[in-house]
Short mmCIF file of N, CA and C and ligand atoms in Angstrom, two decimals:
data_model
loop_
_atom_site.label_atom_id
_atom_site.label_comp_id
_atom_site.label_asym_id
_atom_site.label_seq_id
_atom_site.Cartn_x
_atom_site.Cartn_y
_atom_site.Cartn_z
N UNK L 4 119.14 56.45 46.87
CA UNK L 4 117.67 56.32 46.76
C UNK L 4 117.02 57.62 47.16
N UNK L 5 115.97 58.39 46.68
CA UNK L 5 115.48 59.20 46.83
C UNK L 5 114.90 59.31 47.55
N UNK L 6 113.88 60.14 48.69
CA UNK L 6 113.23 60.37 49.64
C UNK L 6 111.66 59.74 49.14
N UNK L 7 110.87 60.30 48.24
CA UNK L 7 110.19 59.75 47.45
C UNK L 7 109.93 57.90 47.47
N UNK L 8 111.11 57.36 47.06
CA UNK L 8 111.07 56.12 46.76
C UNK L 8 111.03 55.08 48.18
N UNK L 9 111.77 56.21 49.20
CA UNK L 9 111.95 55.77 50.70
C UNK L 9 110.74 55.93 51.11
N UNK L 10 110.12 56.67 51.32
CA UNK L 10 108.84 56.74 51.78
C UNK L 10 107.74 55.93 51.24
N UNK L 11 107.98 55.84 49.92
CA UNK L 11 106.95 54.46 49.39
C UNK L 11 107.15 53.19 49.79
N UNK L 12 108.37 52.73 50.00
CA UNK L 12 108.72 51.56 50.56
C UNK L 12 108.15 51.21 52.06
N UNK L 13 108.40 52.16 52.89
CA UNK L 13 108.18 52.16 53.98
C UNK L 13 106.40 52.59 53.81
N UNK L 14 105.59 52.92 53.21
CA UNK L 14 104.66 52.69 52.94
C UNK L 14 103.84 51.19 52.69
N UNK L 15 104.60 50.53 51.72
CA UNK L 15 104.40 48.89 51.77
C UNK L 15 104.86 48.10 52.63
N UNK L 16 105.80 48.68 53.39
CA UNK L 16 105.95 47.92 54.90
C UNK L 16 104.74 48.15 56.01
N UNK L 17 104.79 48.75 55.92
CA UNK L 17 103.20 49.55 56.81
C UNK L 17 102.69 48.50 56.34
N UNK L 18 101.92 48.62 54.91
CA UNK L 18 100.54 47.45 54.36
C UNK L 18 100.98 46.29 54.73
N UNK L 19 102.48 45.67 54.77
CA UNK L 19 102.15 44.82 54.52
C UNK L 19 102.54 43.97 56.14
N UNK L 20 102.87 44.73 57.28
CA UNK L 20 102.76 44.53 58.13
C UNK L 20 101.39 44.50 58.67
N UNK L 21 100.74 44.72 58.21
CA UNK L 21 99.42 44.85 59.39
C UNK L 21 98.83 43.40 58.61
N UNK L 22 99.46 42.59 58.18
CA UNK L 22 99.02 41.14 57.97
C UNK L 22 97.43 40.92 57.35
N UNK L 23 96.85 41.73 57.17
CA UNK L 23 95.58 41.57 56.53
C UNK L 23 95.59 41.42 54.82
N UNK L 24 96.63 40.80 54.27
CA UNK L 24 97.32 40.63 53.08
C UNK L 24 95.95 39.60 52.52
N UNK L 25 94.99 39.93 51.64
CA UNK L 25 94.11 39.47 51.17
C UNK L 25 94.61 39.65 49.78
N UNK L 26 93.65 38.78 48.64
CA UNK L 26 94.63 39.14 47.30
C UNK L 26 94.17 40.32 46.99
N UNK L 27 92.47 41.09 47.62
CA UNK L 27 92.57 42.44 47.09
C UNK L 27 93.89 43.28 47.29
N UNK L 28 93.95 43.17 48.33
CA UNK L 28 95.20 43.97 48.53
C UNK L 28 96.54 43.62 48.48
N UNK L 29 97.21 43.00 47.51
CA UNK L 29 98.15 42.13 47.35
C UNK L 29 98.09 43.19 45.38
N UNK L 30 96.93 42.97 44.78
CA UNK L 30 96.42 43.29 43.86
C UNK L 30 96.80 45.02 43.71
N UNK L 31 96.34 45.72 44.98
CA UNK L 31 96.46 47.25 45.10
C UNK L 31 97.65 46.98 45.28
N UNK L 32 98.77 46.71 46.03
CA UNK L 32 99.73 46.98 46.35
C UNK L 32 100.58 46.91 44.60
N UNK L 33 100.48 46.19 43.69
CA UNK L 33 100.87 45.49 42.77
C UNK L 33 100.76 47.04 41.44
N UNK L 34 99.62 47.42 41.77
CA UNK L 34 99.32 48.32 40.57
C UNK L 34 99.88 49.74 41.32
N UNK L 35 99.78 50.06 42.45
CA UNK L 35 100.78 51.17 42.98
C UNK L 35 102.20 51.13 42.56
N UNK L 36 102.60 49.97 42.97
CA UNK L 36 104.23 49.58 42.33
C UNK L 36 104.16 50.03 40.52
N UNK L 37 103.19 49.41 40.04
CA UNK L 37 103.17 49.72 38.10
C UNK L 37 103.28 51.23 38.18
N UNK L 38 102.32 52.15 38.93
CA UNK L 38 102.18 53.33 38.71
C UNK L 38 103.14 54.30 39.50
N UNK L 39 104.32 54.09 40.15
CA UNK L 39 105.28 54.41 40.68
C UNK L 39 106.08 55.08 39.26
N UNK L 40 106.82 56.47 39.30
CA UNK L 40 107.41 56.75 38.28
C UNK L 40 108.74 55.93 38.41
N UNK L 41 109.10 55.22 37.31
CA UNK L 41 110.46 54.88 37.58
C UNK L 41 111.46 55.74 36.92
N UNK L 42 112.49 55.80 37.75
CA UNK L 42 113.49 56.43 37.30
C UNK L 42 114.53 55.17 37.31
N UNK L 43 115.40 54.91 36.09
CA UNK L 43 116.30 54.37 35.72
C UNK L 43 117.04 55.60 36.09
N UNK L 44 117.82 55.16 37.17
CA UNK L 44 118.51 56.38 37.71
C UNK L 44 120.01 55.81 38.33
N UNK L 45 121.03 55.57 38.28
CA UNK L 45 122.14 55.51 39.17
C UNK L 45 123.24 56.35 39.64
N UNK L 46 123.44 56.68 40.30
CA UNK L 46 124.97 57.21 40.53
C UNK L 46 126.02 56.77 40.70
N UNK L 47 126.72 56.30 39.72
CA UNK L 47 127.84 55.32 39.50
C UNK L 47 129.24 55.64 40.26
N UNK L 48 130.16 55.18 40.47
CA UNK L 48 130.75 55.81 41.69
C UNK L 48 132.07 56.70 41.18
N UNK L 49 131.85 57.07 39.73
CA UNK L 49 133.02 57.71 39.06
C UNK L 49 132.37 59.08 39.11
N UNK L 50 130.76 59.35 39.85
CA UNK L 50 130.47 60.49 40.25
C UNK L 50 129.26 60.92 38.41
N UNK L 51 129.23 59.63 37.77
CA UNK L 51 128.69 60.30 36.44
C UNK L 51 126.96 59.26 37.22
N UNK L 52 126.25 60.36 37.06
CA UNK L 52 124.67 60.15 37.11
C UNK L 52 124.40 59.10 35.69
N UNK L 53 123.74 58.10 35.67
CA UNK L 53 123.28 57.63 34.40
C UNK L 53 121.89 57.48 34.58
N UNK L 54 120.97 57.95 33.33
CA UNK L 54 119.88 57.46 32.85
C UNK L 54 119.99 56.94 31.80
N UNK L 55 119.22 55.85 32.14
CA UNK L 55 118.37 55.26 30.60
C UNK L 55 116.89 55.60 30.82
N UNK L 56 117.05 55.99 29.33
CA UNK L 56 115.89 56.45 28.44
C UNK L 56 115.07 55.52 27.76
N UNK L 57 114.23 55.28 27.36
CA UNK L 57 113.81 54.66 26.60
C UNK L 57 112.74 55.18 25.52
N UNK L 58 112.23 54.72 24.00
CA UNK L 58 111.45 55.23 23.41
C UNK L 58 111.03 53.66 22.44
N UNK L 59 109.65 53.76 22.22
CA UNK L 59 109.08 52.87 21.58
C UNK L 59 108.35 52.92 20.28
N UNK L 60 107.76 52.16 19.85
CA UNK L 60 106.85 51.79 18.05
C UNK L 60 105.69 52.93 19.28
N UNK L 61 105.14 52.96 20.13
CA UNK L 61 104.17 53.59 20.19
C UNK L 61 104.23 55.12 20.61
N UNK L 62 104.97 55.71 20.80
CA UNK L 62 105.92 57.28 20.55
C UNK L 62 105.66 57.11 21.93
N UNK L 63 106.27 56.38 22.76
CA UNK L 63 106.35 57.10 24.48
C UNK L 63 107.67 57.00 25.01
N UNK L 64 108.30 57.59 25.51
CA UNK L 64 109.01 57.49 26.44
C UNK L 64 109.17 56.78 27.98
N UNK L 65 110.01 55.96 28.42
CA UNK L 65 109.45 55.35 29.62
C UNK L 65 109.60 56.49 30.98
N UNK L 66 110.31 57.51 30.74
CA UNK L 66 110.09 58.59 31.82
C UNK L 66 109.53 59.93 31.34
N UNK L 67 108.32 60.36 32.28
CA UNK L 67 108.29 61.69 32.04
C UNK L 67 108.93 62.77 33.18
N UNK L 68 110.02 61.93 33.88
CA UNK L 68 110.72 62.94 34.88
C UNK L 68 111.98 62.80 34.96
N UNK L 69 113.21 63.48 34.71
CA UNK L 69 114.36 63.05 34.86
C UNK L 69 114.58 63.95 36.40
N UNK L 70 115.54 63.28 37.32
CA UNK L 70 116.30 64.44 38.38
C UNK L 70 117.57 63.98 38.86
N UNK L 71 118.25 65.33 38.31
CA UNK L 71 119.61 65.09 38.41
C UNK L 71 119.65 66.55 39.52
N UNK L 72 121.23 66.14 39.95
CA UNK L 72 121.47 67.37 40.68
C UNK L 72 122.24 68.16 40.05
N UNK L 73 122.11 69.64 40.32
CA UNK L 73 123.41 70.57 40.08
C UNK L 73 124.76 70.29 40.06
N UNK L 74 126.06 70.27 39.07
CA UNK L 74 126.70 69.89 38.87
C UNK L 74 127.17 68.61 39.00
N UNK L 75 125.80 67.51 38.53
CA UNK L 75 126.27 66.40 37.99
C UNK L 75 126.72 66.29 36.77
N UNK L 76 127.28 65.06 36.63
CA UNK L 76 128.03 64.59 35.15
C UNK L 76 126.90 63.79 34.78
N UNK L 77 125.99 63.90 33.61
CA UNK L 77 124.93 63.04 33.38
C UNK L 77 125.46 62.57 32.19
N UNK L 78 125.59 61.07 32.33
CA UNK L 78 125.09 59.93 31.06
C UNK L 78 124.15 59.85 31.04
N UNK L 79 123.63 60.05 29.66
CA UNK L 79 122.49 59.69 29.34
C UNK L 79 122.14 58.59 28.08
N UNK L 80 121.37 57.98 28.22
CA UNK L 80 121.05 56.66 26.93
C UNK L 80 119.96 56.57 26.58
N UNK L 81 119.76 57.25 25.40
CA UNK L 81 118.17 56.51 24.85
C UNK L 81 118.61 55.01 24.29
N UNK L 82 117.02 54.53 24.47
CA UNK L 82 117.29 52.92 23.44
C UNK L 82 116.09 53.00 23.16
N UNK L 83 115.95 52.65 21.74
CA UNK L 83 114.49 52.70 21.11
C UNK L 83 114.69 51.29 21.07
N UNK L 84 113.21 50.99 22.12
CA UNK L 84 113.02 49.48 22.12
C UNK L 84 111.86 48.68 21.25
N UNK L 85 111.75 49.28 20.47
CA UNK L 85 110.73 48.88 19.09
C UNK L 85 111.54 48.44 18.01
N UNK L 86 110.69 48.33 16.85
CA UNK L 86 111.27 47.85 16.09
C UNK L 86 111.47 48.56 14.48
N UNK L 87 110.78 49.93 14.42
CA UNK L 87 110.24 50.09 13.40
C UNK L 87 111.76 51.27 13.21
N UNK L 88 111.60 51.21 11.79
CA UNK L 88 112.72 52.20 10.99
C UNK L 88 112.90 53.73 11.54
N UNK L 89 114.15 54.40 11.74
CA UNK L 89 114.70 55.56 12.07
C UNK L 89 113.72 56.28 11.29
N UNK L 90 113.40 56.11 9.72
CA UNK L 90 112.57 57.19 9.07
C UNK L 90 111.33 57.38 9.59
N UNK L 91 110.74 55.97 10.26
CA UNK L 91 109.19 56.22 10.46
C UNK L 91 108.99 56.01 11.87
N UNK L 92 109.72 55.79 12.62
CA UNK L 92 109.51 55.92 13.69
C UNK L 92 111.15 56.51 14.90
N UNK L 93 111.48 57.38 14.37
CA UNK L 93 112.77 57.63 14.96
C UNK L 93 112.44 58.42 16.34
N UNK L 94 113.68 58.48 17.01
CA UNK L 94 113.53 59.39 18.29
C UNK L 94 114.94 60.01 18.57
N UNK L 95 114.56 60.96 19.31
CA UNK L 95 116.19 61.17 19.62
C UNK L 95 115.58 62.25 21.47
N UNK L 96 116.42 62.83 22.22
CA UNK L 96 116.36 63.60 23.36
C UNK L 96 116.79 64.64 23.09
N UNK L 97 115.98 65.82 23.21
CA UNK L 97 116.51 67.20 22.66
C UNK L 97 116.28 67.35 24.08
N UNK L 98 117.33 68.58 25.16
CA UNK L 98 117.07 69.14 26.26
C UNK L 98 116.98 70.71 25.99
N UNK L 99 115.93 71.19 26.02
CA UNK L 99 115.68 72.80 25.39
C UNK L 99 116.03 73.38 26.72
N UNK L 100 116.24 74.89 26.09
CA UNK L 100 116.33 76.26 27.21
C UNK L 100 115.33 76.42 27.41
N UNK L 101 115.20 76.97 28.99
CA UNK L 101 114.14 77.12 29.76
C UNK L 101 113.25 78.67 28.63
N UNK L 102 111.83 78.24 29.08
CA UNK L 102 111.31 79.31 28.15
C UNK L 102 111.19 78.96 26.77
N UNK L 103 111.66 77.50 26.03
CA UNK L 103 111.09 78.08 24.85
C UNK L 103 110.08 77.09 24.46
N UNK L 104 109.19 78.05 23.33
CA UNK L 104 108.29 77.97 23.07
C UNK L 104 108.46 76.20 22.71
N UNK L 105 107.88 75.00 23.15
CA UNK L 105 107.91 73.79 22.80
C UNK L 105 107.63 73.43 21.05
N UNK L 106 105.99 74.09 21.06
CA UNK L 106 105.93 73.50 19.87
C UNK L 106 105.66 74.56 18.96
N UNK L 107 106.56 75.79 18.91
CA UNK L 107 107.60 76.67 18.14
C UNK L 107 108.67 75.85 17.63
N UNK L 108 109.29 75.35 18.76
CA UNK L 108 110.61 74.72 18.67
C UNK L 108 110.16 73.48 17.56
N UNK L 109 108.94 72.59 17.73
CA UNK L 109 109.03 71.41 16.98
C UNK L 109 108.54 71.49 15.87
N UNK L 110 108.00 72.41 15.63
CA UNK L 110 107.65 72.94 14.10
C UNK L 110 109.01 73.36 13.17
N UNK L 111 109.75 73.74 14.17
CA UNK L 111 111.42 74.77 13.36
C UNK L 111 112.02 72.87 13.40
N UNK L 112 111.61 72.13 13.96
CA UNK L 112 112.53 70.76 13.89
C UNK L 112 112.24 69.70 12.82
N UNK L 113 110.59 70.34 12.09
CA UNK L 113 110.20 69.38 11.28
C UNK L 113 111.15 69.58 10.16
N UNK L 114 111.09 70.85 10.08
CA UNK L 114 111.85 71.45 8.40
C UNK L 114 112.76 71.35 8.72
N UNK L 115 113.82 71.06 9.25
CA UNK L 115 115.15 70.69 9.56
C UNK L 115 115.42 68.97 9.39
N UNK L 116 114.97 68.32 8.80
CA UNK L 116 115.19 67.03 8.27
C UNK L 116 116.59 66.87 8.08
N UNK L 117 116.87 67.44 7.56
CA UNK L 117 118.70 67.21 7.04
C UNK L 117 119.46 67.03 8.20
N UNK L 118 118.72 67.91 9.19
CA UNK L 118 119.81 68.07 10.23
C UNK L 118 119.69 67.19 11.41
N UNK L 119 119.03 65.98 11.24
CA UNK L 119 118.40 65.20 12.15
C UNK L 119 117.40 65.68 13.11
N UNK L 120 116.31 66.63 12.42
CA UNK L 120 115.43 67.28 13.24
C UNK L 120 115.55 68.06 14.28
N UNK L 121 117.09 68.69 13.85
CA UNK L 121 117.49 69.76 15.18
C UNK L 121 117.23 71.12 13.67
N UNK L 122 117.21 71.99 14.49
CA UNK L 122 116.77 73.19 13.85
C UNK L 122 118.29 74.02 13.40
N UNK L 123 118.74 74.52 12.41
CA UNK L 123 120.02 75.08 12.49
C UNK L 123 120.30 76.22 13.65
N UNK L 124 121.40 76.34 13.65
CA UNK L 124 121.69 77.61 14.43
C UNK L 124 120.41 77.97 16.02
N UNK L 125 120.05 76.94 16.30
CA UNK L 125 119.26 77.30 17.15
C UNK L 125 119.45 77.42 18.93
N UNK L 126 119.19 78.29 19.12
CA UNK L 126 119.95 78.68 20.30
C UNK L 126 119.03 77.91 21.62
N UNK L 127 117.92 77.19 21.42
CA UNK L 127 116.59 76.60 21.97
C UNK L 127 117.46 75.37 22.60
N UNK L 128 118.52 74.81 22.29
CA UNK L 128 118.94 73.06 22.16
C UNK L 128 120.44 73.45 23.51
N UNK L 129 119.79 72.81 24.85
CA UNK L 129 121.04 72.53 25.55
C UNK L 129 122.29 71.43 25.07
N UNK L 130 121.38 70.32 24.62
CA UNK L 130 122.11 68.87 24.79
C UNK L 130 121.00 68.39 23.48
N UNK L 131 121.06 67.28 22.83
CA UNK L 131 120.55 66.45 22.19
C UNK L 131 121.25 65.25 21.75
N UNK L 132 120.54 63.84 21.33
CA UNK L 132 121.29 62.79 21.02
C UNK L 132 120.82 63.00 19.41
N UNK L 133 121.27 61.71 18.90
CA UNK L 133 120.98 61.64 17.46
C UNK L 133 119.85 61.07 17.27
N UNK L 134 119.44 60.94 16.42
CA UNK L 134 118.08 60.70 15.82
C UNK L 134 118.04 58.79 15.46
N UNK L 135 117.74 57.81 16.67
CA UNK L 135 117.53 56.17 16.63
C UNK L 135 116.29 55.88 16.09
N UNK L 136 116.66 54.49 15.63
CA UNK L 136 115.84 53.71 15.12
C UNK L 136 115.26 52.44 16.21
N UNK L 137 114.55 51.39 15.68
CA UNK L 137 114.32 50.77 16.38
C UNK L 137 115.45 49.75 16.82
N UNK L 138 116.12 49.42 17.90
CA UNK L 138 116.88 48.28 17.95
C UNK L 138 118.02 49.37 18.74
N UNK L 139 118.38 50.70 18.25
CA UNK L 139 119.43 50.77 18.33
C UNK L 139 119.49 51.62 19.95
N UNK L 140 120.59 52.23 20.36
CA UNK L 140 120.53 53.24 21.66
C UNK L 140 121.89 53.76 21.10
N UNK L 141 122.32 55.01 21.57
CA UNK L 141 122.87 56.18 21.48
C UNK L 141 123.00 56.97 23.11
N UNK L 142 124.52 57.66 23.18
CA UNK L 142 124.68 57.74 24.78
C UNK L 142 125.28 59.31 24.44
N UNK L 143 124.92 60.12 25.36
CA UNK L 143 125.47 61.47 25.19
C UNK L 143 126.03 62.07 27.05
N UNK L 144 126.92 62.12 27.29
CA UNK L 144 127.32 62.90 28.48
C UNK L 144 127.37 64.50 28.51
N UNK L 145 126.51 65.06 29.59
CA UNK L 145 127.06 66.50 29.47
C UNK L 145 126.75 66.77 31.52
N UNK L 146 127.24 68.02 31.23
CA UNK L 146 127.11 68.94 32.79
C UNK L 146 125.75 68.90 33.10
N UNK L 147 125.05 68.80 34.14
CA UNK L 147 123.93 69.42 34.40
C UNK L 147 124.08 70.82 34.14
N UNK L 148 122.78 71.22 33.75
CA UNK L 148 122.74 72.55 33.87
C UNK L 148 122.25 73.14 35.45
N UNK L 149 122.44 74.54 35.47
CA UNK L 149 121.96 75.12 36.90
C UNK L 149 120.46 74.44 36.94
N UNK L 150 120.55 74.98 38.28
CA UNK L 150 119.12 74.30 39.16
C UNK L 150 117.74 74.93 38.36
N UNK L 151 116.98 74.09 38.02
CA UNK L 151 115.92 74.53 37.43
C UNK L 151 114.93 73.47 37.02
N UNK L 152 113.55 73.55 36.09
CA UNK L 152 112.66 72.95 35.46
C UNK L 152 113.38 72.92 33.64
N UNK L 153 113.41 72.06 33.06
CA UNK L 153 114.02 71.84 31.38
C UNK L 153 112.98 70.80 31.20
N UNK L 154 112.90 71.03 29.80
CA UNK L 154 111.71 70.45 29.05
C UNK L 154 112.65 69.39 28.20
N UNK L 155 112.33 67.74 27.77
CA UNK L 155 113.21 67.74 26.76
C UNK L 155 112.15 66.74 26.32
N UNK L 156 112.64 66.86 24.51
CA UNK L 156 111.18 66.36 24.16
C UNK L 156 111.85 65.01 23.05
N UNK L 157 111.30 64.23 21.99
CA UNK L 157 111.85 63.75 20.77
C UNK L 157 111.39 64.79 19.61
N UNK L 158 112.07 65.30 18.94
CA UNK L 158 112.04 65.95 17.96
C UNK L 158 111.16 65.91 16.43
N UNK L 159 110.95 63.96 16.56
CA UNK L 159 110.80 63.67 15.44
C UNK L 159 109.28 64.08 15.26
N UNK L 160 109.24 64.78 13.71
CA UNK L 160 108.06 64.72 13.09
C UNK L 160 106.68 64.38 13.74
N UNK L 161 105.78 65.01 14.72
CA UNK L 161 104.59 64.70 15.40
C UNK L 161 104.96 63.95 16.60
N UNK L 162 105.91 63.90 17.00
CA UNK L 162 106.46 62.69 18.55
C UNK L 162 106.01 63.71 19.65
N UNK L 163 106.19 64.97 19.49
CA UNK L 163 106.79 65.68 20.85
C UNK L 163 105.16 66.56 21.54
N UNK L 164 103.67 65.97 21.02
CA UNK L 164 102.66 65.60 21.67
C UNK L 164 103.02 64.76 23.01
N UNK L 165 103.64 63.86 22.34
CA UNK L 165 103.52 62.86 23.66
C UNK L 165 104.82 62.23 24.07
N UNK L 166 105.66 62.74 23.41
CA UNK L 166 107.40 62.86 23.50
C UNK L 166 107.56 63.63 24.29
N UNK L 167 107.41 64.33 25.75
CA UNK L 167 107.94 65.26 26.43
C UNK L 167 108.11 64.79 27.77
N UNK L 168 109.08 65.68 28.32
CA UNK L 168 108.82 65.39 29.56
C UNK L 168 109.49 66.34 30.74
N UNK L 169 109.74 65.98 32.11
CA UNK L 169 110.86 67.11 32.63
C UNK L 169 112.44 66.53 33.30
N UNK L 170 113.26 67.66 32.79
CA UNK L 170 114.43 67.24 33.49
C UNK L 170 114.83 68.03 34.33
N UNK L 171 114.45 67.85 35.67
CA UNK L 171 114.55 68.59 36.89
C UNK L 171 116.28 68.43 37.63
N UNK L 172 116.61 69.62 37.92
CA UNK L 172 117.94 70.00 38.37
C UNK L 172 117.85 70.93 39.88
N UNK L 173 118.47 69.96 40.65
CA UNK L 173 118.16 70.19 41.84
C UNK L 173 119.40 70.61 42.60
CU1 CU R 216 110.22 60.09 18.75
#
C-alpha cells in the first residue's frame, strides 16, 4: 500500500472517530473516496507489478497515473469495457519516450492505420498493446524503464485529447 493511500485511510479514521458522523458527513466522506485516484495496482508475489487498465465507449481511461518502481516487471492489461467496435471506438496503451512531442506523435499514429496506429519505424514507442475493441482486454509485460515521468496515451484516431496520462517510475 502506498504512503498516499495510508495516510488517507488514517485520515477517515480521524473523521470517523470523532463520532459526529451526520449524513452530511458520511456524504463528504463518500465522494472523497469517488475522487481518490485509484490505482488497480498489485504486486503479485512472483515480483511482476500488475495493472489493469481500463478504456471505455466514452474515450477515458480509468487511470490517469500509473507508479511502478525501477526495475519492476510490469503486467499490464487494458480491457475496453464498452461495447462499441475496434474500428470506431478502439484503444490500445502506447508508453512514449520521454520528450516526445505527444500530439506530433498522434498525428504520425493517425496515418499509420495499417499498423494499428503505431507509427512505422518510430523511435517515440517504449511498450504498446494492440489496438481493442469493446468486450475484449489484451496483456503486455515489459521492464520498467529508469526512474522518471512517461506519458502513455491511446493512439486511436482523436482518443489521445483525453487518452493520456502518466506512468511514473520511481
Ligand atoms: Cu482509445
Amino acid at each position: 500500500m502506498k504512503l498516499s493511500n495510508i495516510s488517507f485511510l488514517l485520515l477517515l479514521l480521524i473523521v470517523t472517530s470523532c463520532g459526529n458522523s451526520t449524513d452530511d458527513k458520511k456524504e463528504e466522506k463518500q465522494s472523497i473516496k469517488i475522487n481518490q485516484p485509484t490505482s488497480e495496482q498489485q504486486e503479485a508475489e512472483d515480483g511482476v507489478t500488475e495493472i489493469l487498465l481500463t478504456g471505455n465507449d466514452q474515450m477515458r481511461f480509468n487511470l490517469k497515473q500509473i507508479k511502478v518502481k525501477a526495475g519492476d516487471k510490469v503486467k499490464l492489461t487494458l480491457k475496453h469495457i464498452g461495447e462499441l467496435d475496434v474500428n470506431v471506438m478502439g484503444h490500445n496503451f502506447v508508453l512514449l519516450e520521454p520528450e516526445t512531442n505527444i500530439n506530433d506523435f498522434a498525428s504520425r499514429a493517425v496515418a499509420a492505420k495499417d499498423n494499428d496506429y503505431i507509427p512505422e519505424n518510430t523511435e517515440n514507442v517504449i511498450v504498446h498493446t494492440k489496438m481493442i475493441g469493446g468486450g475484449e482486454q489484451t496483456s503486455i509485460t515489459f521492464d520498467a524503464p529508469k526512474k522518471g515521468v512517461y506519458d502513455f496515451i491511446c493512439s486511436f484516431p482523436g482518443h489521445v485529447a483525453l487518452m493520456q496520462g502518466k506512468f511514473i517510475v520511481e
